[in-house]
Amino acid sequence: MDPFSLKKRYRITGEEVKAAWRHQLRWQIYFPLGLGLFVVGLLIGLLWLSQSGDASVWADISLILLFALAIIFGFVGLVVIVMAVIGVIYLTRVIPPPFDRTREAAFDAQATVSQASRAATKPLIVPQAATYALMTGVRYLAGIFKG
C-alpha cells in the first residue's frame, strides 16, 4: 500500500493554521501583557486619586514590582534546578549498569592484552635470560679460577 496514495484525514488549510496561531498568540502573549499593564495602570490611578503619590510611595511601589519579578524569576530558576536534580537522580539510577559493563570489558581487554604481550615476549626474553645466566656463571667460575 502506497502511503502517498492515501487521502488526508484532516483537511486543514493554511488560513485555519494562521487563525489558530493568532488565537494562541492573543491568549498566551497579548492577554497576560495587557492584564499586567492594566494592573500597573490601576495601581498608578489609585495612587493618583489618593493624592499620596510622593517620591517615597513611588519608590516603594517600584520596589514591590521589582520584588515580584525577582520572585517569579527565582521560582522559574528553582523549578529548573529541581528538574536538574531530578534528572541527576534519574541518571545515577540508570547509568551505572552500562558503566559497570564497560569497566568489566576494559578490565577483560587489559588482562587479554597483558597475557598476549607476555606470550609474545616470552620467546625473546627466555633465551636471552638463559644466555646471560650462562655467561654470568662462566664469568663467576673464571673469576674463581683466576684467583
mmCIF file with all atom_site columns, C-alpha atoms in Angstrom:
data_model
loop_
_atom_site.group_PDB
_atom_site.id
_atom_site.type_symbol
_atom_site.label_atom_id
_atom_site.label_alt_id
_atom_site.label_comp_id
_atom_site.label_asym_id
_atom_site.label_entity_id
_atom_site.label_seq_id
_atom_site.pdbx_PDB_ins_code
_atom_site.Cartn_x
_atom_site.Cartn_y
_atom_site.Cartn_z
_atom_site.occupancy
_atom_site.B_iso_or_equiv
_atom_site.pdbx_formal_charge
_atom_site.auth_seq_id
_atom_site.auth_comp_id
_atom_site.auth_asym_id
_atom_site.auth_atom_id
_atom_site.pdbx_PDB_model_num
ATOM 1   C CA . MET A 1 1   ? 0.000  0.000   0.000  1.00 0.00 ? 1   MET A CA 1
ATOM 2   C CA . ASP A 1 2   ? 1.449  3.335   -1.039 1.00 0.00 ? 2   ASP A CA 1
ATOM 3   C CA . PRO A 1 3   ? 1.246  5.837   1.853  1.00 0.00 ? 3   PRO A CA 1
ATOM 4   C CA . PHE A 1 4   ? 1.217  8.733   -0.574 1.00 0.00 ? 4   PHE A CA 1
ATOM 5   C CA . SER A 1 5   ? -1.920 7.483   -2.257 1.00 0.00 ? 5   SER A CA 1
ATOM 6   C CA . LEU A 1 6   ? -3.943 7.653   0.957  1.00 0.00 ? 6   LEU A CA 1
ATOM 7   C CA . LYS A 1 7   ? -6.273 10.579  1.401  1.00 0.00 ? 7   LYS A CA 1
ATOM 8   C CA . LYS A 1 8   ? -5.587 13.032  4.197  1.00 0.00 ? 8   LYS A CA 1
ATOM 9   C CA . ARG A 1 9   ? -7.692 12.551  7.279  1.00 0.00 ? 9   ARG A CA 1
ATOM 10  C CA . TYR A 1 10  ? -7.822 16.205  8.171  1.00 0.00 ? 10  TYR A CA 1
ATOM 11  C CA . ARG A 1 11  ? -8.247 18.870  5.579  1.00 0.00 ? 11  ARG A CA 1
ATOM 12  C CA . ILE A 1 12  ? -6.606 21.867  7.241  1.00 0.00 ? 12  ILE A CA 1
ATOM 13  C CA . THR A 1 13  ? -5.981 24.955  5.229  1.00 0.00 ? 13  THR A CA 1
ATOM 14  C CA . GLY A 1 14  ? -3.220 27.475  5.708  1.00 0.00 ? 14  GLY A CA 1
ATOM 15  C CA . GLU A 1 15  ? -5.773 30.103  6.756  1.00 0.00 ? 15  GLU A CA 1
ATOM 16  C CA . GLU A 1 16  ? -7.052 27.864  9.574  1.00 0.00 ? 16  GLU A CA 1
ATOM 17  C CA . VAL A 1 17  ? -3.493 27.380  10.817 1.00 0.00 ? 17  VAL A CA 1
ATOM 18  C CA . LYS A 1 18  ? -2.884 31.149  10.753 1.00 0.00 ? 18  LYS A CA 1
ATOM 19  C CA . ALA A 1 19  ? -6.169 31.772  12.592 1.00 0.00 ? 19  ALA A CA 1
ATOM 20  C CA . ALA A 1 20  ? -5.249 29.213  15.278 1.00 0.00 ? 20  ALA A CA 1
ATOM 21  C CA . TRP A 1 21  ? -1.811 30.833  15.582 1.00 0.00 ? 21  TRP A CA 1
ATOM 22  C CA . ARG A 1 22  ? -3.329 34.297  16.013 1.00 0.00 ? 22  ARG A CA 1
ATOM 23  C CA . HIS A 1 23  ? -5.764 32.953  18.621 1.00 0.00 ? 23  HIS A CA 1
ATOM 24  C CA . GLN A 1 24  ? -2.936 31.316  20.552 1.00 0.00 ? 24  GLN A CA 1
ATOM 25  C CA . LEU A 1 25  ? -0.826 34.476  20.241 1.00 0.00 ? 25  LEU A CA 1
ATOM 26  C CA . ARG A 1 26  ? -3.640 36.581  21.686 1.00 0.00 ? 26  ARG A CA 1
ATOM 27  C CA . TRP A 1 27  ? -4.250 34.323  24.679 1.00 0.00 ? 27  TRP A CA 1
ATOM 28  C CA . GLN A 1 28  ? -0.653 33.467  25.551 1.00 0.00 ? 28  GLN A CA 1
ATOM 29  C CA . ILE A 1 29  ? 1.132  36.770  24.876 1.00 0.00 ? 29  ILE A CA 1
ATOM 30  C CA . TYR A 1 30  ? -1.142 39.754  24.454 1.00 0.00 ? 30  TYR A CA 1
ATOM 31  C CA . PHE A 1 31  ? -3.674 38.888  27.178 1.00 0.00 ? 31  PHE A CA 1
ATOM 32  C CA . PRO A 1 32  ? -1.135 38.455  30.042 1.00 0.00 ? 32  PRO A CA 1
ATOM 33  C CA . LEU A 1 33  ? 0.810  41.513  28.853 1.00 0.00 ? 33  LEU A CA 1
ATOM 34  C CA . GLY A 1 34  ? -2.345 43.628  28.688 1.00 0.00 ? 34  GLY A CA 1
ATOM 35  C CA . LEU A 1 35  ? -3.542 42.347  32.053 1.00 0.00 ? 35  LEU A CA 1
ATOM 36  C CA . GLY A 1 36  ? -0.192 43.229  33.652 1.00 0.00 ? 36  GLY A CA 1
ATOM 37  C CA . LEU A 1 37  ? -0.255 46.713  32.141 1.00 0.00 ? 37  LEU A CA 1
ATOM 38  C CA . PHE A 1 38  ? -3.846 47.154  33.331 1.00 0.00 ? 38  PHE A CA 1
ATOM 39  C CA . VAL A 1 39  ? -2.885 46.214  36.905 1.00 0.00 ? 39  VAL A CA 1
ATOM 40  C CA . VAL A 1 40  ? 0.073  48.611  36.873 1.00 0.00 ? 40  VAL A CA 1
ATOM 41  C CA . GLY A 1 41  ? -2.157 51.350  35.429 1.00 0.00 ? 41  GLY A CA 1
ATOM 42  C CA . LEU A 1 42  ? -4.782 50.621  38.094 1.00 0.00 ? 42  LEU A CA 1
ATOM 43  C CA . LEU A 1 43  ? -2.150 50.981  40.821 1.00 0.00 ? 43  LEU A CA 1
ATOM 44  C CA . ILE A 1 44  ? -0.969 54.254  39.331 1.00 0.00 ? 44  ILE A CA 1
ATOM 45  C CA . GLY A 1 45  ? -4.568 55.509  39.090 1.00 0.00 ? 45  GLY A CA 1
ATOM 46  C CA . LEU A 1 46  ? -5.326 54.567  42.688 1.00 0.00 ? 46  LEU A CA 1
ATOM 47  C CA . LEU A 1 47  ? -2.239 56.390  43.902 1.00 0.00 ? 47  LEU A CA 1
ATOM 48  C CA . TRP A 1 48  ? -3.113 59.384  41.775 1.00 0.00 ? 48  TRP A CA 1
ATOM 49  C CA . LEU A 1 49  ? -6.618 59.547  43.198 1.00 0.00 ? 49  LEU A CA 1
ATOM 50  C CA . SER A 1 50  ? -5.446 59.174  46.792 1.00 0.00 ? 50  SER A CA 1
ATOM 51  C CA . GLN A 1 51  ? -3.150 62.189  46.373 1.00 0.00 ? 51  GLN A CA 1
ATOM 52  C CA . SER A 1 52  ? -0.348 60.415  48.229 1.00 0.00 ? 52  SER A CA 1
ATOM 53  C CA . GLY A 1 53  ? 1.918  59.854  45.259 1.00 0.00 ? 53  GLY A CA 1
ATOM 54  C CA . ASP A 1 54  ? 5.133  61.397  46.544 1.00 0.00 ? 54  ASP A CA 1
ATOM 55  C CA . ALA A 1 55  ? 8.595  60.020  45.698 1.00 0.00 ? 55  ALA A CA 1
ATOM 56  C CA . SER A 1 56  ? 8.687  57.650  48.678 1.00 0.00 ? 56  SER A CA 1
ATOM 57  C CA . VAL A 1 57  ? 5.444  55.909  47.689 1.00 0.00 ? 57  VAL A CA 1
ATOM 58  C CA . TRP A 1 58  ? 6.554  55.569  44.054 1.00 0.00 ? 58  TRP A CA 1
ATOM 59  C CA . ALA A 1 59  ? 9.865  54.120  45.215 1.00 0.00 ? 59  ALA A CA 1
ATOM 60  C CA . ASP A 1 60  ? 8.032  51.598  47.404 1.00 0.00 ? 60  ASP A CA 1
ATOM 61  C CA . ILE A 1 61  ? 5.757  50.566  44.543 1.00 0.00 ? 61  ILE A CA 1
ATOM 62  C CA . SER A 1 62  ? 8.632  50.145  42.116 1.00 0.00 ? 62  SER A CA 1
ATOM 63  C CA . LEU A 1 63  ? 10.481 48.102  44.731 1.00 0.00 ? 63  LEU A CA 1
ATOM 64  C CA . ILE A 1 64  ? 7.435  45.874  45.222 1.00 0.00 ? 64  ILE A CA 1
ATOM 65  C CA . LEU A 1 65  ? 7.117  45.369  41.468 1.00 0.00 ? 65  LEU A CA 1
ATOM 66  C CA . LEU A 1 66  ? 10.815 44.520  41.215 1.00 0.00 ? 66  LEU A CA 1
ATOM 67  C CA . PHE A 1 67  ? 10.482 42.041  44.073 1.00 0.00 ? 67  PHE A CA 1
ATOM 68  C CA . ALA A 1 68  ? 7.507  40.446  42.324 1.00 0.00 ? 68  ALA A CA 1
ATOM 69  C CA . LEU A 1 69  ? 9.579  39.994  39.173 1.00 0.00 ? 69  LEU A CA 1
ATOM 70  C CA . ALA A 1 70  ? 12.502 38.644  41.190 1.00 0.00 ? 70  ALA A CA 1
ATOM 71  C CA . ILE A 1 71  ? 10.199 36.138  42.906 1.00 0.00 ? 71  ILE A CA 1
ATOM 72  C CA . ILE A 1 72  ? 8.793  34.993  39.567 1.00 0.00 ? 72  ILE A CA 1
ATOM 73  C CA . PHE A 1 73  ? 12.249 34.582  38.007 1.00 0.00 ? 73  PHE A CA 1
ATOM 74  C CA . GLY A 1 74  ? 13.522 32.951  41.191 1.00 0.00 ? 74  GLY A CA 1
ATOM 75  C CA . PHE A 1 75  ? 10.673 30.453  41.062 1.00 0.00 ? 75  PHE A CA 1
ATOM 76  C CA . VAL A 1 76  ? 11.488 29.659  37.455 1.00 0.00 ? 76  VAL A CA 1
ATOM 77  C CA . GLY A 1 77  ? 15.141 29.175  38.433 1.00 0.00 ? 77  GLY A CA 1
ATOM 78  C CA . LEU A 1 78  ? 14.092 26.976  41.338 1.00 0.00 ? 78  LEU A CA 1
ATOM 79  C CA . VAL A 1 79  ? 11.990 24.814  39.019 1.00 0.00 ? 79  VAL A CA 1
ATOM 80  C CA . VAL A 1 80  ? 14.939 24.471  36.622 1.00 0.00 ? 80  VAL A CA 1
ATOM 81  C CA . ILE A 1 81  ? 17.274 23.476  39.472 1.00 0.00 ? 81  ILE A CA 1
ATOM 82  C CA . VAL A 1 82  ? 14.768 20.962  40.855 1.00 0.00 ? 82  VAL A CA 1
ATOM 83  C CA . MET A 1 83  ? 14.340 19.437  37.395 1.00 0.00 ? 83  MET A CA 1
ATOM 84  C CA . ALA A 1 84  ? 18.142 19.206  37.050 1.00 0.00 ? 84  ALA A CA 1
ATOM 85  C CA . VAL A 1 85  ? 18.383 17.454  40.431 1.00 0.00 ? 85  VAL A CA 1
ATOM 86  C CA . ILE A 1 86  ? 15.640 15.010  39.427 1.00 0.00 ? 86  ILE A CA 1
ATOM 87  C CA . GLY A 1 87  ? 17.493 14.378  36.165 1.00 0.00 ? 87  GLY A CA 1
ATOM 88  C CA . VAL A 1 88  ? 20.756 13.682  38.011 1.00 0.00 ? 88  VAL A CA 1
ATOM 89  C CA . ILE A 1 89  ? 18.972 11.314  40.409 1.00 0.00 ? 89  ILE A CA 1
ATOM 90  C CA . TYR A 1 90  ? 17.389 9.506   37.459 1.00 0.00 ? 90  TYR A CA 1
ATOM 91  C CA . LEU A 1 91  ? 20.714 9.276   35.623 1.00 0.00 ? 91  LEU A CA 1
ATOM 92  C CA . THR A 1 92  ? 22.539 7.937   38.687 1.00 0.00 ? 92  THR A CA 1
ATOM 93  C CA . ARG A 1 93  ? 19.996 5.128   38.805 1.00 0.00 ? 93  ARG A CA 1
ATOM 94  C CA . VAL A 1 94  ? 20.103 4.383   35.089 1.00 0.00 ? 94  VAL A CA 1
ATOM 95  C CA . ILE A 1 95  ? 23.742 4.889   34.044 1.00 0.00 ? 95  ILE A CA 1
ATOM 96  C CA . PRO A 1 96  ? 25.810 2.654   36.432 1.00 0.00 ? 96  PRO A CA 1
ATOM 97  C CA . PRO A 1 97  ? 24.947 -0.727  34.823 1.00 0.00 ? 97  PRO A CA 1
ATOM 98  C CA . PRO A 1 98  ? 26.306 0.275   31.379 1.00 0.00 ? 98  PRO A CA 1
ATOM 99  C CA . PHE A 1 99  ? 29.368 1.816   33.040 1.00 0.00 ? 99  PHE A CA 1
ATOM 100 C CA . ASP A 1 100 ? 29.900 -1.374  35.047 1.00 0.00 ? 100 ASP A CA 1
ATOM 101 C CA . ARG A 1 101 ? 29.741 -3.438  31.861 1.00 0.00 ? 101 ARG A CA 1
ATOM 102 C CA . THR A 1 102 ? 32.161 -1.013  30.172 1.00 0.00 ? 102 THR A CA 1
ATOM 103 C CA . ARG A 1 103 ? 34.575 -1.189  33.107 1.00 0.00 ? 103 ARG A CA 1
ATOM 104 C CA . GLU A 1 104 ? 34.422 -5.004  33.094 1.00 0.00 ? 104 GLU A CA 1
ATOM 105 C CA . ALA A 1 105 ? 35.041 -5.076  29.334 1.00 0.00 ? 105 ALA A CA 1
ATOM 106 C CA . ALA A 1 106 ? 38.031 -2.717  29.741 1.00 0.00 ? 106 ALA A CA 1
ATOM 107 C CA . PHE A 1 107 ? 39.423 -4.915  32.553 1.00 0.00 ? 107 PHE A CA 1
ATOM 108 C CA . ASP A 1 108 ? 38.996 -8.041  30.406 1.00 0.00 ? 108 ASP A CA 1
ATOM 109 C CA . ALA A 1 109 ? 40.690 -6.302  27.479 1.00 0.00 ? 109 ALA A CA 1
ATOM 110 C CA . GLN A 1 110 ? 43.588 -5.236  29.718 1.00 0.00 ? 110 GLN A CA 1
ATOM 111 C CA . ALA A 1 111 ? 44.014 -8.791  31.021 1.00 0.00 ? 111 ALA A CA 1
ATOM 112 C CA . THR A 1 112 ? 43.913 -10.202 27.482 1.00 0.00 ? 112 THR A CA 1
ATOM 113 C CA . VAL A 1 113 ? 46.466 -7.680  26.212 1.00 0.00 ? 113 VAL A CA 1
ATOM 114 C CA . SER A 1 114 ? 48.722 -8.415  29.194 1.00 0.00 ? 114 SER A CA 1
ATOM 115 C CA . GLN A 1 115 ? 48.570 -12.175 28.539 1.00 0.00 ? 115 GLN A CA 1
ATOM 116 C CA . ALA A 1 116 ? 49.182 -11.660 24.809 1.00 0.00 ? 116 ALA A CA 1
ATOM 117 C CA . SER A 1 117 ? 52.181 -9.401  25.457 1.00 0.00 ? 117 SER A CA 1
ATOM 118 C CA . ARG A 1 118 ? 53.662 -11.915 27.896 1.00 0.00 ? 118 ARG A CA 1
ATOM 119 C CA . ALA A 1 119 ? 53.167 -14.712 25.380 1.00 0.00 ? 119 ALA A CA 1
ATOM 120 C CA . ALA A 1 120 ? 54.653 -12.608 22.570 1.00 0.00 ? 120 ALA A CA 1
ATOM 121 C CA . THR A 1 121 ? 57.768 -11.546 24.508 1.00 0.00 ? 121 THR A CA 1
ATOM 122 C CA . LYS A 1 122 ? 58.499 -14.889 26.196 1.00 0.00 ? 122 LYS A CA 1
ATOM 123 C CA . PRO A 1 123 ? 60.356 -16.393 23.182 1.00 0.00 ? 123 PRO A CA 1
ATOM 124 C CA . LEU A 1 124 ? 62.613 -13.334 23.110 1.00 0.00 ? 124 LEU A CA 1
ATOM 125 C CA . ILE A 1 125 ? 63.236 -12.935 26.821 1.00 0.00 ? 125 ILE A CA 1
ATOM 126 C CA . VAL A 1 126 ? 63.770 -16.560 27.909 1.00 0.00 ? 126 VAL A CA 1
ATOM 127 C CA . PRO A 1 127 ? 66.696 -17.345 25.556 1.00 0.00 ? 127 PRO A CA 1
ATOM 128 C CA . GLN A 1 128 ? 68.373 -14.033 26.377 1.00 0.00 ? 128 GLN A CA 1
ATOM 129 C CA . ALA A 1 129 ? 67.921 -14.689 30.110 1.00 0.00 ? 129 ALA A CA 1
ATOM 130 C CA . ALA A 1 130 ? 69.368 -18.162 29.751 1.00 0.00 ? 130 ALA A CA 1
ATOM 131 C CA . THR A 1 131 ? 72.299 -16.766 27.757 1.00 0.00 ? 131 THR A CA 1
ATOM 132 C CA . TYR A 1 132 ? 73.003 -14.066 30.356 1.00 0.00 ? 132 TYR A CA 1
ATOM 133 C CA . ALA A 1 133 ? 72.723 -16.598 33.184 1.00 0.00 ? 133 ALA A CA 1
ATOM 134 C CA . LEU A 1 134 ? 75.178 -18.920 31.434 1.00 0.00 ? 134 LEU A CA 1
ATOM 135 C CA . MET A 1 135 ? 77.610 -16.038 30.739 1.00 0.00 ? 135 MET A CA 1
ATOM 136 C CA . THR A 1 136 ? 77.411 -14.874 34.365 1.00 0.00 ? 136 THR A CA 1
ATOM 137 C CA . GLY A 1 137 ? 78.064 -18.396 35.624 1.00 0.00 ? 137 GLY A CA 1
ATOM 138 C CA . VAL A 1 138 ? 81.062 -18.774 33.330 1.00 0.00 ? 138 VAL A CA 1
ATOM 139 C CA . ARG A 1 139 ? 82.493 -15.394 34.467 1.00 0.00 ? 139 ARG A CA 1
ATOM 140 C CA . TYR A 1 140 ? 81.995 -16.358 38.100 1.00 0.00 ? 140 TYR A CA 1
ATOM 141 C CA . LEU A 1 141 ? 83.803 -19.642 37.620 1.00 0.00 ? 141 LEU A CA 1
ATOM 142 C CA . ALA A 1 142 ? 86.523 -17.915 35.622 1.00 0.00 ? 142 ALA A CA 1
ATOM 143 C CA . GLY A 1 143 ? 86.895 -15.395 38.447 1.00 0.00 ? 143 GLY A CA 1
ATOM 144 C CA . ILE A 1 144 ? 87.330 -18.225 40.994 1.00 0.00 ? 144 ILE A CA 1
ATOM 145 C CA . PHE A 1 145 ? 89.991 -19.928 38.930 1.00 0.00 ? 145 PHE A CA 1
ATOM 146 C CA . LYS A 1 146 ? 91.857 -16.706 38.148 1.00 0.00 ? 146 LYS A CA 1
ATOM 147 C CA . GLY A 1 147 ? 92.406 -16.337 41.728 1.00 0.00 ? 147 GLY A CA 1
#
